[in-house]
Amino acid sequence: MILFEDVSHDYGGGPLFRDVSVRLDTGSFHFLTGPSGAGKSTFLKLCYGELLPSSGKVTLLNRDLRAMSRDQLAETRERIGVVHQDCQFLDHLSVEQNVGLPMTATGRPVKDSDISDLLGWVGLSAQADALPPTLSGGERQRAALARAIVSAPNVLLADEPTGNLDWEMSQRLMMLMIELNRMGTAVVIATHDLNLIRFAKAQVQARVMRISGRKLQLAGSEL
Amino acid sequence: MSTRAISGLVVPPKGHSVWLVTLSAAAMAFLAVFALALSVTSARLAASWAEALSQTATVRLASPPEEMELQTALVLDVLRTTPGIAEARVMELDEQAALLEAWLGPDLPLDALPLPRLIELTETREGPDRQGLRLRLAAEAPGAVYDDHTRWRRPLVQAATRLQAVALVALGLIGGVTAAIIALAASAALSSNGQVIRVLRLVGARDRFIALAFMRRITRRALLGATGGTALGMAALLALPEMDAAVPVLAGIGFQGWSWALPLAIPPLAALLAWMASMATAFRVLRGVT
């Protein structure tokens, strides 16, 4: 599904990580950890083609990232849900419109009731008509997660998706991602939250990847 | 919500670039109305001057006073027997005085001046054999000079034609400047909406969808601005003071009859220009965004 082969990335000040080879299969569940600045967000950006690797090969959904046309990249992203650390919304559209955007902007039909159900799941029913700038940090993260999963993607990439949430809501969102994973979605979550990782590992077979010393290390099943 | 409906919403409704498009389209449409009016007027002038003088001519007869009547009769006889001459008429003295009044004043003692006699000709559509007529007149009445007005008409028609060309160049320049301004505004709109573009690319929107969203917004604004500018331009033309015969060259600047429909083409043309300029800009800018 997502394949890294000897991938290195360099922003110009030396490689952030190098010779990373990893395979993220259908239905897999991975956590990505590591110190701040180690390259977790960069790794995720490579996973949805926002960045091209400095060297090596990235294959997204059976397509070589470098060889993809812009339309092919967009088509690939239709099947990848992304929760950004800074969320990123269209601030002049309502939460409901933002959540439905992956469907409406790509010409796929979406039922209002589906979006309402999803907003209910992430606890944002009351904020459906609100504008994103009026939401709290936690509400923005929940809305971003709802937008990322509205299209039932093949891959879900989430960068600190529970950073601003209380434990109860974090568990609830984690359960949502686990349910999605059980339906076949590959999930990659970058997080520092060890409790969250333990919670998830109790529910699903998750592997932990750690970026450290410019290398990606794949931990065993035990944390 | 449909794709088309969301496409109309994804670009934020506010922004300086949007006003730049509206105002520049309005200003350019206003100027385009005047350039078009100048073009139409000069074309009309060229046609009317060419038409007005094309089937008239004059025979100027200079002769000693005692031979004037005889010579006049000879000339008239030649003219009446020349194919292509519909009518020949000796101009009255007061008509000649009226012609000279503009240069020499109203108190002109015509009888004290050795003025030539003028014979006004109206030609048929085919006209006479001019060279043959000149030769016949030279033979029958050596003081008669046939003048078909070509030397007066040609520079007038040339001037009007050049004026029309200048107006068309002005129209082209206005179109070019409008396209450039709209392209700049589109570029500014796209640059100031980097977040919108990033989010749309993130959720899988194609460049075509994103570009169309901006193109629709910019084209709609250009159409709105150009409609306002055109309406103002037409109103300003209507409000121009009437030029009387004292300023014949300026008389009738503007549109007449069906030509009033011409400026109505400016708003759709401006919209088309905006569509093409914003499309080129949008796809160029989007190529720089992953």
Short mmCIF file of C-alpha atoms in Angstrom, two decimals:
data_model
loop_
_atom_site.label_atom_id
_atom_site.label_comp_id
_atom_site.label_asym_id
_atom_site.label_seq_id
_atom_site.Cartn_x
_atom_site.Cartn_y
_atom_site.Cartn_z
CA MET A 1 0.00 0.00 0.00
CA ILE A 2 2.76 2.46 1.00
CA LEU A 3 6.30 1.39 0.34
CA PHE A 4 9.51 3.25 1.22
CA GLU A 5 12.69 1.95 -0.40
CA ASP A 6 15.98 3.47 0.80
CA VAL A 7 14.29 6.80 1.27
CA SER A 8 16.27 9.79 2.51
CA HIS A 9 15.03 13.30 3.00
CA ASP A 10 17.03 16.47 3.27
CA TYR A 11 15.67 20.02 3.64
CA GLY A 12 19.11 21.39 2.80
CA GLY A 13 20.79 21.24 6.19
CA GLY A 14 21.79 17.61 6.07
CA PRO A 15 19.56 14.53 5.90
CA LEU A 16 16.65 14.40 8.34
CA PHE A 17 16.58 10.64 7.95
CA ARG A 18 18.21 8.32 5.47
CA ASP A 19 17.87 4.90 3.89
CA VAL A 20 14.43 4.31 5.33
CA SER A 21 12.77 1.17 4.00
CA VAL A 22 9.36 0.26 5.32
CA ARG A 23 6.14 -1.28 4.05
CA LEU A 24 2.74 -0.17 5.33
CA ASP A 25 0.27 -2.84 4.25
CA THR A 26 -3.49 -2.83 3.89
CA GLY A 27 -5.09 -3.14 7.29
CA SER A 28 -1.84 -2.42 9.16
CA PHE A 29 -1.72 -0.13 12.20
CA HIS A 30 1.45 1.80 12.94
CA PHE A 31 2.42 4.38 15.48
CA LEU A 32 5.27 6.73 14.64
CA THR A 33 7.23 8.13 17.55
CA GLY A 34 10.44 10.01 18.07
CA PRO A 35 11.73 13.25 19.49
CA SER A 36 10.49 16.58 18.19
CA GLY A 37 12.17 17.51 14.92
CA ALA A 38 13.18 13.92 14.19
CA GLY A 39 11.11 13.92 11.01
CA LYS A 40 7.75 12.38 11.94
CA SER A 41 5.75 15.01 10.06
CA THR A 42 8.15 14.78 7.12
CA PHE A 43 7.65 11.02 7.04
CA LEU A 44 3.88 11.52 6.92
CA LYS A 45 4.20 14.18 4.18
CA LEU A 46 6.16 11.69 2.10
CA CYS A 47 3.32 9.21 2.69
CA TYR A 48 0.80 11.44 0.91
CA GLY A 49 3.12 13.04 -1.60
CA GLU A 50 3.33 16.55 -0.24
CA LEU A 51 7.09 16.06 -0.32
CA LEU A 52 9.24 14.11 -2.73
CA PRO A 53 12.12 12.11 -1.23
CA SER A 54 15.63 13.49 -1.73
CA SER A 55 16.63 9.98 -2.71
CA GLY A 56 15.08 6.55 -2.75
CA LYS A 57 11.64 5.52 -3.93
CA VAL A 58 8.20 6.01 -2.42
CA THR A 59 5.32 3.96 -3.77
CA LEU A 60 1.81 5.11 -2.84
CA LEU A 61 -1.07 2.75 -3.56
CA ASN A 62 1.02 0.93 -6.18
CA ARG A 63 2.18 4.09 -7.92
CA ASP A 64 5.67 5.52 -7.92
CA LEU A 65 5.38 8.96 -6.30
CA ARG A 66 7.96 10.52 -8.62
CA ALA A 67 6.23 9.25 -11.74
CA MET A 68 2.76 10.43 -10.78
CA SER A 69 1.08 13.24 -12.70
CA ARG A 70 -0.65 15.93 -10.66
CA ASP A 71 -4.04 14.36 -11.38
CA GLN A 72 -2.76 10.93 -10.38
CA LEU A 73 -1.44 12.39 -7.13
CA ALA A 74 -4.83 14.00 -6.49
CA GLU A 75 -6.53 10.70 -7.29
CA THR A 76 -4.21 8.94 -4.82
CA ARG A 77 -4.98 11.51 -2.14
CA GLU A 78 -8.68 10.81 -2.54
CA ARG A 79 -7.85 7.47 -0.96
CA ILE A 80 -5.62 8.86 1.79
CA GLY A 81 -7.08 10.68 4.79
CA VAL A 82 -4.75 13.13 6.49
CA VAL A 83 -5.05 14.77 9.91
CA HIS A 84 -2.54 17.61 10.02
CA GLN A 85 -1.01 18.83 13.23
CA ASP A 86 -2.30 22.33 12.44
CA CYS A 87 -5.56 20.89 11.05
CA GLN A 88 -5.92 23.29 8.04
CA PHE A 89 -9.49 24.19 7.14
CA LEU A 90 -11.24 26.53 4.76
CA ASP A 91 -12.03 29.08 7.43
CA HIS A 92 -14.99 30.64 5.57
CA LEU A 93 -16.84 27.31 5.27
CA SER A 94 -18.79 25.67 8.07
CA VAL A 95 -17.48 22.64 9.93
CA GLU A 96 -20.03 20.50 8.09
CA GLN A 97 -18.90 21.81 4.69
CA ASN A 98 -15.24 21.32 5.63
CA VAL A 99 -15.87 17.75 6.73
CA GLY A 100 -17.67 16.98 3.46
CA LEU A 101 -14.97 18.64 1.36
CA PRO A 102 -13.02 15.47 0.39
CA MET A 103 -16.21 14.20 -1.21
CA THR A 104 -17.66 17.34 -2.75
CA ALA A 105 -14.32 18.64 -4.06
CA THR A 106 -13.70 15.36 -5.87
CA GLY A 107 -17.17 14.94 -7.28
CA ARG A 108 -18.21 12.04 -5.07
CA PRO A 109 -21.71 11.93 -3.65
CA VAL A 110 -22.13 12.36 0.09
CA LYS A 111 -25.26 12.25 2.18
CA ASP A 112 -25.85 15.03 4.70
CA SER A 113 -26.93 12.33 7.13
CA ASP A 114 -23.53 10.61 6.83
CA ILE A 115 -21.74 13.82 7.73
CA SER A 116 -24.15 14.42 10.61
CA ASP A 117 -23.48 10.90 11.91
CA LEU A 118 -19.75 11.44 11.63
CA LEU A 119 -19.95 14.78 13.42
CA GLY A 120 -21.95 13.02 16.13
CA TRP A 121 -19.21 10.41 16.46
CA VAL A 122 -16.54 13.05 17.03
CA GLY A 123 -18.84 15.06 19.31
CA LEU A 124 -19.28 18.05 17.01
CA SER A 125 -23.00 17.90 16.19
CA ALA A 126 -23.59 21.23 17.90
CA GLN A 127 -20.75 22.85 15.94
CA ALA A 128 -21.85 21.67 12.48
CA ASP A 129 -22.65 25.20 11.32
CA ALA A 130 -19.79 26.88 13.16
CA LEU A 131 -16.79 28.32 11.34
CA PRO A 132 -13.43 26.66 12.08
CA PRO A 133 -11.82 29.75 13.65
CA THR A 134 -14.48 29.65 16.39
CA LEU A 135 -13.55 26.09 17.43
CA SER A 136 -11.23 25.16 20.26
CA GLY A 137 -8.02 23.26 19.54
CA GLY A 138 -9.61 19.95 20.49
CA GLU A 139 -12.69 20.61 18.37
CA ARG A 140 -10.49 21.45 15.39
CA GLN A 141 -8.63 18.15 15.78
CA ARG A 142 -11.89 16.23 15.93
CA ALA A 143 -13.20 18.04 12.86
CA ALA A 144 -9.93 17.30 11.03
CA LEU A 145 -10.26 13.62 11.90
CA ALA A 146 -13.86 13.57 10.70
CA ARG A 147 -12.77 15.14 7.40
CA ALA A 148 -9.94 12.62 7.05
CA ILE A 149 -12.22 9.61 7.41
CA VAL A 150 -15.38 10.85 5.68
CA SER A 151 -14.36 9.17 2.43
CA ALA A 152 -13.49 5.84 4.13
CA PRO A 153 -9.89 6.10 2.91
CA ASN A 154 -7.49 3.23 2.25
CA VAL A 155 -4.88 4.96 4.38
CA LEU A 156 -5.27 7.26 7.37
CA LEU A 157 -2.29 9.43 8.31
CA ALA A 158 -2.66 11.38 11.54
CA ASP A 159 -0.11 13.78 13.00
CA GLU A 160 -0.69 14.13 16.77
CA PRO A 161 -4.46 13.73 16.34
CA THR A 162 -5.20 13.76 20.05
CA GLY A 163 -2.70 16.39 21.15
CA ASN A 164 -5.33 18.80 22.44
CA LEU A 165 -7.93 16.31 23.62
CA ASP A 166 -8.81 15.01 27.05
CA TRP A 167 -8.26 11.32 27.74
CA GLU A 168 -11.89 10.37 27.27
CA MET A 169 -12.18 12.02 23.89
CA SER A 170 -8.74 10.69 22.88
CA GLN A 171 -9.94 7.14 23.59
CA ARG A 172 -13.13 7.76 21.66
CA LEU A 173 -11.28 9.01 18.60
CA MET A 174 -8.78 6.18 18.88
CA MET A 175 -11.67 3.71 18.85
CA LEU A 176 -12.95 5.39 15.71
CA MET A 177 -9.57 4.90 14.01
CA ILE A 178 -9.39 1.32 15.25
CA GLU A 179 -12.86 0.61 13.80
CA LEU A 180 -11.70 2.08 10.51
CA ASN A 181 -8.59 -0.11 10.66
CA ARG A 182 -10.71 -3.18 11.24
CA MET A 183 -12.51 -2.37 8.01
CA GLY A 184 -9.17 -2.52 6.18
CA THR A 185 -7.79 1.01 6.39
CA ALA A 186 -4.05 1.24 7.02
CA VAL A 187 -3.47 3.68 9.88
CA VAL A 188 -0.31 5.60 10.71
CA ILE A 189 -0.41 7.85 13.77
CA ALA A 190 2.47 10.10 14.79
CA THR A 191 2.25 10.67 18.52
CA HIS A 192 4.19 11.16 21.73
CA ASP A 193 1.36 9.79 23.83
CA LEU A 194 2.48 6.43 25.23
CA ASN A 195 -0.83 5.91 27.03
CA LEU A 196 -2.63 6.21 23.72
CA ILE A 197 -0.30 3.69 22.14
CA ARG A 198 -0.89 1.25 25.03
CA PHE A 199 -4.65 1.78 24.75
CA ALA A 200 -4.60 1.05 21.03
CA LYS A 201 -2.33 -1.96 21.36
CA ALA A 202 -4.86 -3.44 23.75
CA GLN A 203 -7.47 -3.25 20.98
CA VAL A 204 -5.54 -3.91 17.81
CA GLN A 205 -2.27 -5.35 16.59
CA ALA A 206 -0.24 -2.19 16.23
CA ARG A 207 3.43 -1.74 15.49
CA VAL A 208 5.54 1.14 16.66
CA MET A 209 8.06 2.88 14.42
CA ARG A 210 10.57 5.25 15.94
CA ILE A 211 12.60 7.85 14.09
CA SER A 212 15.83 8.43 15.95
CA GLY A 213 19.38 9.18 14.88
CA ARG A 214 18.25 9.74 11.30
CA LYS A 215 17.02 6.15 11.13
CA LEU A 216 13.61 4.55 11.28
CA GLN A 217 13.48 1.68 13.71
CA LEU A 218 10.63 -0.77 13.76
CA ALA A 219 9.89 -1.98 17.27
CA GLY A 220 8.52 -5.40 18.08
CA SER A 221 4.98 -6.02 19.10
CA GLU A 222 5.85 -5.09 22.66
CA LEU A 223 6.28 -1.46 23.54
CA MET B 1 -23.91 19.75 -1.67
CA SER B 2 -22.84 19.28 -5.29
CA THR B 3 -19.32 19.66 -6.65
CA ARG B 4 -20.39 22.70 -8.66
CA ALA B 5 -22.01 24.27 -5.62
CA ILE B 6 -18.95 23.74 -3.42
CA SER B 7 -16.76 24.99 -6.26
CA GLY B 8 -18.56 28.31 -5.98
CA LEU B 9 -17.87 28.44 -2.26
CA VAL B 10 -14.28 27.31 -1.79
CA VAL B 11 -12.77 30.66 -2.72
CA PRO B 12 -13.27 33.17 0.12
CA PRO B 13 -15.68 35.88 -1.01
CA LYS B 14 -13.54 38.75 0.26
CA GLY B 15 -10.14 40.00 -0.77
CA HIS B 16 -8.39 42.96 -2.38
CA SER B 17 -7.69 41.05 -5.57
CA VAL B 18 -11.41 40.56 -6.16
CA TRP B 19 -11.98 44.32 -5.98
CA LEU B 20 -8.97 44.89 -8.20
CA VAL B 21 -10.57 42.71 -10.88
CA THR B 22 -13.95 44.44 -10.58
CA LEU B 23 -12.57 47.97 -10.65
CA SER B 24 -10.04 47.38 -13.38
CA ALA B 25 -12.64 45.64 -15.55
CA ALA B 26 -15.01 48.57 -14.98
CA ALA B 27 -12.36 51.17 -15.83
CA MET B 28 -11.19 49.30 -18.91
CA ALA B 29 -14.75 48.72 -20.14
CA PHE B 30 -15.44 52.44 -19.69
CA LEU B 31 -12.41 53.29 -21.84
CA ALA B 32 -13.29 50.57 -24.33
CA VAL B 33 -16.71 52.16 -24.90
CA PHE B 34 -15.02 55.41 -25.91
CA ALA B 35 -12.43 53.69 -28.08
CA LEU B 36 -15.22 51.75 -29.76
CA ALA B 37 -17.24 54.93 -30.22
CA LEU B 38 -14.23 56.62 -31.80
CA SER B 39 -13.72 53.66 -34.09
CA VAL B 40 -17.36 53.54 -35.16
CA THR B 41 -17.50 57.30 -35.63
CA SER B 42 -14.32 57.43 -37.71
CA ALA B 43 -15.56 54.57 -39.87
CA ARG B 44 -18.81 56.43 -40.36
CA LEU B 45 -16.98 59.66 -41.18
CA ALA B 46 -14.75 57.94 -43.69
CA ALA B 47 -17.76 56.37 -45.36
CA SER B 48 -19.80 59.56 -45.37
CA TRP B 49 -16.96 61.72 -46.66
CA ALA B 50 -16.20 59.24 -49.38
CA GLU B 51 -19.86 58.94 -50.23
CA ALA B 52 -20.64 62.65 -50.03
CA LEU B 53 -17.97 63.71 -52.50
CA SER B 54 -17.71 60.62 -54.60
CA GLN B 55 -20.51 61.50 -57.08
CA THR B 56 -19.92 65.20 -57.31
CA ALA B 57 -17.42 67.23 -59.21
CA THR B 58 -16.84 70.85 -60.16
CA VAL B 59 -15.81 72.58 -63.30
CA ARG B 60 -13.98 75.81 -62.62
CA LEU B 61 -14.08 78.21 -65.54
CA ALA B 62 -11.68 81.12 -65.75
CA SER B 63 -12.22 83.38 -68.72
CA PRO B 64 -12.21 87.07 -69.68
CA PRO B 65 -15.53 88.62 -68.59
CA GLU B 66 -16.72 89.24 -72.14
CA GLU B 67 -16.28 85.56 -73.04
CA MET B 68 -17.60 84.13 -69.82
CA GLU B 69 -21.18 83.49 -70.98
CA LEU B 70 -20.06 81.89 -74.20
CA GLN B 71 -17.52 79.71 -72.50
CA THR B 72 -20.08 78.72 -69.89
CA ALA B 73 -22.51 77.65 -72.56
CA LEU B 74 -19.80 75.64 -74.29
CA VAL B 75 -18.85 73.89 -71.10
CA LEU B 76 -22.46 73.12 -70.25
CA ASP B 77 -22.93 71.75 -73.72
CA VAL B 78 -19.91 69.47 -73.32
CA LEU B 79 -21.13 68.33 -69.93
CA ARG B 80 -24.68 67.60 -71.06
CA THR B 81 -23.41 65.43 -73.86
CA THR B 82 -20.96 63.53 -71.73
CA PRO B 83 -22.13 60.08 -70.56
CA GLY B 84 -21.88 59.69 -66.79
CA ILE B 85 -22.89 63.27 -65.98
CA ALA B 86 -26.36 63.32 -64.46
CA GLU B 87 -26.66 67.05 -63.92
CA ALA B 88 -24.65 70.19 -64.44
CA ARG B 89 -25.60 73.44 -62.75
CA VAL B 90 -23.97 76.85 -62.75
CA MET B 91 -23.55 78.05 -59.19
CA GLU B 92 -25.17 81.38 -58.38
CA LEU B 93 -23.05 84.27 -57.26
CA ASP B 94 -24.50 84.27 -53.75
CA GLU B 95 -23.70 80.55 -53.44
CA GLN B 96 -20.09 81.34 -54.30
CA ALA B 97 -20.15 84.16 -51.79
CA ALA B 98 -21.35 81.77 -49.11
CA LEU B 99 -18.48 79.42 -49.86
CA LEU B 100 -15.92 82.21 -49.62
CA GLU B 101 -17.47 83.82 -46.56
CA ALA B 102 -15.72 81.44 -44.18
CA TRP B 103 -12.33 82.66 -45.40
CA LEU B 104 -12.90 86.24 -46.57
CA GLY B 105 -15.76 87.47 -44.37
CA PRO B 106 -19.36 88.46 -45.12
CA ASP B 107 -18.71 91.84 -46.74
CA LEU B 108 -17.07 90.47 -49.79
CA PRO B 109 -17.39 92.63 -52.95
CA LEU B 110 -17.64 89.69 -55.32
CA ASP B 111 -18.29 91.86 -58.33
CA ALA B 112 -14.91 93.50 -57.81
CA LEU B 113 -13.08 90.19 -57.85
CA PRO B 114 -12.17 88.20 -60.97
CA LEU B 115 -13.74 85.03 -59.67
CA PRO B 116 -13.94 81.92 -61.82
CA ARG B 117 -17.37 80.55 -62.54
CA LEU B 118 -18.20 77.31 -60.81
CA ILE B 119 -20.31 74.59 -62.38
CA GLU B 120 -21.47 71.88 -60.03
CA LEU B 121 -21.77 68.41 -61.49
CA THR B 122 -23.68 65.42 -60.25
CA GLU B 123 -22.33 62.23 -61.68
CA THR B 124 -24.08 58.96 -62.27
CA ARG B 125 -22.91 55.94 -60.26
CA GLU B 126 -20.64 54.89 -63.13
CA GLY B 127 -19.28 58.40 -63.58
CA PRO B 128 -17.78 59.91 -66.73
CA ASP B 129 -14.56 59.07 -68.48
CA ARG B 130 -12.60 61.68 -66.54
CA GLN B 131 -9.56 61.81 -68.76
CA GLY B 132 -11.73 62.08 -71.84
CA LEU B 133 -13.80 64.82 -70.26
CA ARG B 134 -10.69 66.78 -69.35
CA LEU B 135 -9.46 66.56 -72.94
CA ARG B 136 -12.81 67.63 -74.38
CA LEU B 137 -13.04 70.59 -72.01
CA ALA B 138 -9.49 71.64 -72.85
CA ALA B 139 -10.40 71.56 -76.52
CA GLU B 140 -13.77 73.36 -76.27
CA ALA B 141 -13.11 75.75 -73.37
CA PRO B 142 -9.43 76.12 -72.52
CA GLY B 143 -10.14 77.96 -69.24
CA ALA B 144 -12.26 75.14 -67.80
CA VAL B 145 -10.75 72.85 -65.20
CA TYR B 146 -12.51 69.66 -64.18
CA ASP B 147 -12.06 68.85 -60.47
CA ASP B 148 -13.46 65.53 -59.25
CA HIS B 149 -12.54 66.33 -55.58
CA THR B 150 -10.13 63.45 -55.39
CA ARG B 151 -7.38 65.57 -53.88
CA TRP B 152 -9.82 66.77 -51.16
CA ARG B 153 -11.55 63.50 -50.57
CA ARG B 154 -8.51 61.24 -50.37
CA PRO B 155 -6.76 62.88 -47.38
CA LEU B 156 -10.09 63.13 -45.53
CA VAL B 157 -10.84 59.46 -46.06
CA GLN B 158 -7.25 58.58 -45.20
CA ALA B 159 -7.44 60.64 -41.99
CA ALA B 160 -10.69 58.98 -40.98
CA THR B 161 -9.34 55.53 -41.80
CA ARG B 162 -6.22 56.17 -39.74
CA LEU B 163 -8.33 57.48 -36.89
CA GLN B 164 -10.29 54.25 -37.04
CA ALA B 165 -7.06 52.23 -37.01
CA VAL B 166 -5.83 54.20 -33.97
CA ALA B 167 -9.12 53.50 -32.20
CA LEU B 168 -8.82 49.79 -32.99
CA VAL B 169 -5.24 49.77 -31.68
CA ALA B 170 -6.52 51.51 -28.54
CA LEU B 171 -9.17 48.79 -28.20
CA GLY B 172 -6.49 46.13 -28.56
CA LEU B 173 -4.30 47.84 -25.97
CA ILE B 174 -7.23 48.13 -23.58
CA GLY B 175 -7.90 44.42 -24.05
CA GLY B 176 -4.24 43.58 -23.43
CA VAL B 177 -4.01 45.75 -20.33
CA THR B 178 -7.26 44.29 -19.04
CA ALA B 179 -5.92 40.77 -19.52
CA ALA B 180 -2.66 41.70 -17.79
CA ILE B 181 -4.43 43.29 -14.82
CA ILE B 182 -6.79 40.34 -14.47
CA ALA B 183 -3.87 37.91 -14.70
CA LEU B 184 -2.10 39.86 -11.94
CA ALA B 185 -5.25 39.92 -9.86
CA ALA B 186 -5.73 36.19 -10.40
CA SER B 187 -2.15 35.59 -9.36
CA ALA B 188 -2.66 37.75 -6.26
CA ALA B 189 -5.91 35.92 -5.48
CA LEU B 190 -4.22 32.55 -5.79
CA SER B 191 -1.21 33.68 -3.73
CA SER B 192 -3.36 35.10 -0.97
CA ASN B 193 -5.37 31.89 -0.85
CA GLY B 194 -2.47 29.52 -0.43
CA GLN B 195 -4.19 27.88 2.53
CA VAL B 196 -7.32 27.20 0.44
CA ILE B 197 -5.26 25.62 -2.32
CA ARG B 198 -3.23 23.49 0.13
CA VAL B 199 -6.39 22.20 1.80
CA LEU B 200 -8.04 21.41 -1.51
CA ARG B 201 -4.97 19.58 -2.80
CA LEU B 202 -4.78 17.75 0.54
CA VAL B 203 -8.30 16.37 0.17
CA GLY B 204 -7.64 15.23 -3.38
CA ALA B 205 -9.09 18.07 -5.45
CA ARG B 206 -7.77 18.19 -9.02
CA ASP B 207 -6.09 21.30 -10.38
CA ARG B 208 -9.03 21.70 -12.75
CA PHE B 209 -11.47 21.93 -9.86
CA ILE B 210 -9.31 24.46 -7.99
CA ALA B 211 -8.59 26.53 -11.09
CA LEU B 212 -12.28 26.56 -12.06
CA ALA B 213 -13.24 27.80 -8.61
CA PHE B 214 -10.93 30.81 -8.98
CA MET B 215 -11.74 31.33 -12.65
CA ARG B 216 -15.48 31.42 -11.93
CA ARG B 217 -15.00 33.96 -9.16
CA ILE B 218 -12.67 36.18 -11.18
CA THR B 219 -14.76 35.94 -14.36
CA ARG B 220 -17.95 36.79 -12.49
CA ARG B 221 -16.25 39.85 -10.98
CA ALA B 222 -14.84 40.91 -14.34
CA LEU B 223 -18.29 40.56 -15.92
CA LEU B 224 -19.84 42.60 -13.13
CA GLY B 225 -17.18 45.32 -13.37
CA ALA B 226 -17.27 45.43 -17.18
CA THR B 227 -21.07 45.66 -17.18
CA GLY B 228 -20.91 48.62 -14.81
CA GLY B 229 -18.09 50.28 -16.76
CA THR B 230 -19.89 49.79 -20.07
CA ALA B 231 -23.13 51.21 -18.68
CA LEU B 232 -21.24 54.24 -17.34
CA GLY B 233 -19.41 54.69 -20.65
CA MET B 234 -22.66 54.57 -22.63
CA ALA B 235 -24.28 57.00 -20.21
CA ALA B 236 -21.29 59.33 -20.54
CA LEU B 237 -21.56 59.19 -24.36
CA LEU B 238 -25.24 60.06 -24.13
CA ALA B 239 -24.39 62.95 -21.84
CA LEU B 240 -21.83 64.45 -24.26
CA PRO B 241 -22.90 67.94 -25.40
CA GLU B 242 -24.34 68.17 -28.90
CA MET B 243 -21.75 69.31 -31.42
CA ASP B 244 -23.27 71.59 -34.01
CA ALA B 245 -22.19 72.18 -37.53
CA ALA B 246 -19.59 74.66 -36.35
CA VAL B 247 -17.43 71.70 -35.35
CA PRO B 248 -18.32 69.26 -38.12
CA VAL B 249 -15.48 66.85 -37.39
CA LEU B 250 -16.73 66.33 -33.84
CA ALA B 251 -20.37 66.14 -34.80
CA GLY B 252 -21.88 62.78 -34.09
CA ILE B 253 -19.10 61.21 -31.96
CA GLY B 254 -20.71 58.15 -30.46
CA PHE B 255 -23.05 55.47 -31.65
CA GLN B 256 -26.03 55.78 -33.94
CA GLY B 257 -28.86 53.34 -34.51
CA TRP B 258 -27.84 49.69 -34.42
CA SER B 259 -24.26 50.59 -33.44
CA TRP B 260 -25.53 51.22 -29.90
CA ALA B 261 -25.60 47.42 -29.61
CA LEU B 262 -21.84 47.19 -30.16
CA PRO B 263 -20.74 48.19 -26.63
CA LEU B 264 -23.02 45.46 -25.27
CA ALA B 265 -20.37 43.02 -26.51
CA ILE B 266 -17.77 44.50 -24.14
CA PRO B 267 -18.89 42.76 -20.88
CA PRO B 268 -18.97 39.23 -22.40
CA LEU B 269 -15.65 39.89 -24.13
CA ALA B 270 -14.16 41.11 -20.83
CA ALA B 271 -15.52 37.98 -19.15
CA LEU B 272 -13.97 35.80 -21.86
CA LEU B 273 -10.67 37.64 -21.43
CA ALA B 274 -10.87 37.18 -17.66
CA TRP B 275 -11.66 33.50 -18.07
CA MET B 276 -8.64 32.91 -20.31
CA ALA B 277 -6.24 35.10 -18.29
CA SER B 278 -7.28 33.57 -14.97
CA MET B 279 -7.10 30.04 -16.42
CA ALA B 280 -3.54 30.56 -17.65
CA THR B 281 -2.53 32.10 -14.32
CA ALA B 282 -4.31 29.54 -12.17
CA PHE B 283 -2.70 26.53 -13.83
CA ARG B 284 0.72 28.23 -13.75
CA VAL B 285 0.43 29.00 -10.02
CA LEU B 286 -1.00 25.58 -9.19
CA ARG B 287 1.97 23.85 -10.79
CA GLY B 288 4.06 25.27 -7.94
CA VAL B 289 1.85 23.69 -5.25
CA THR B 290 2.11 20.02 -4.34
#
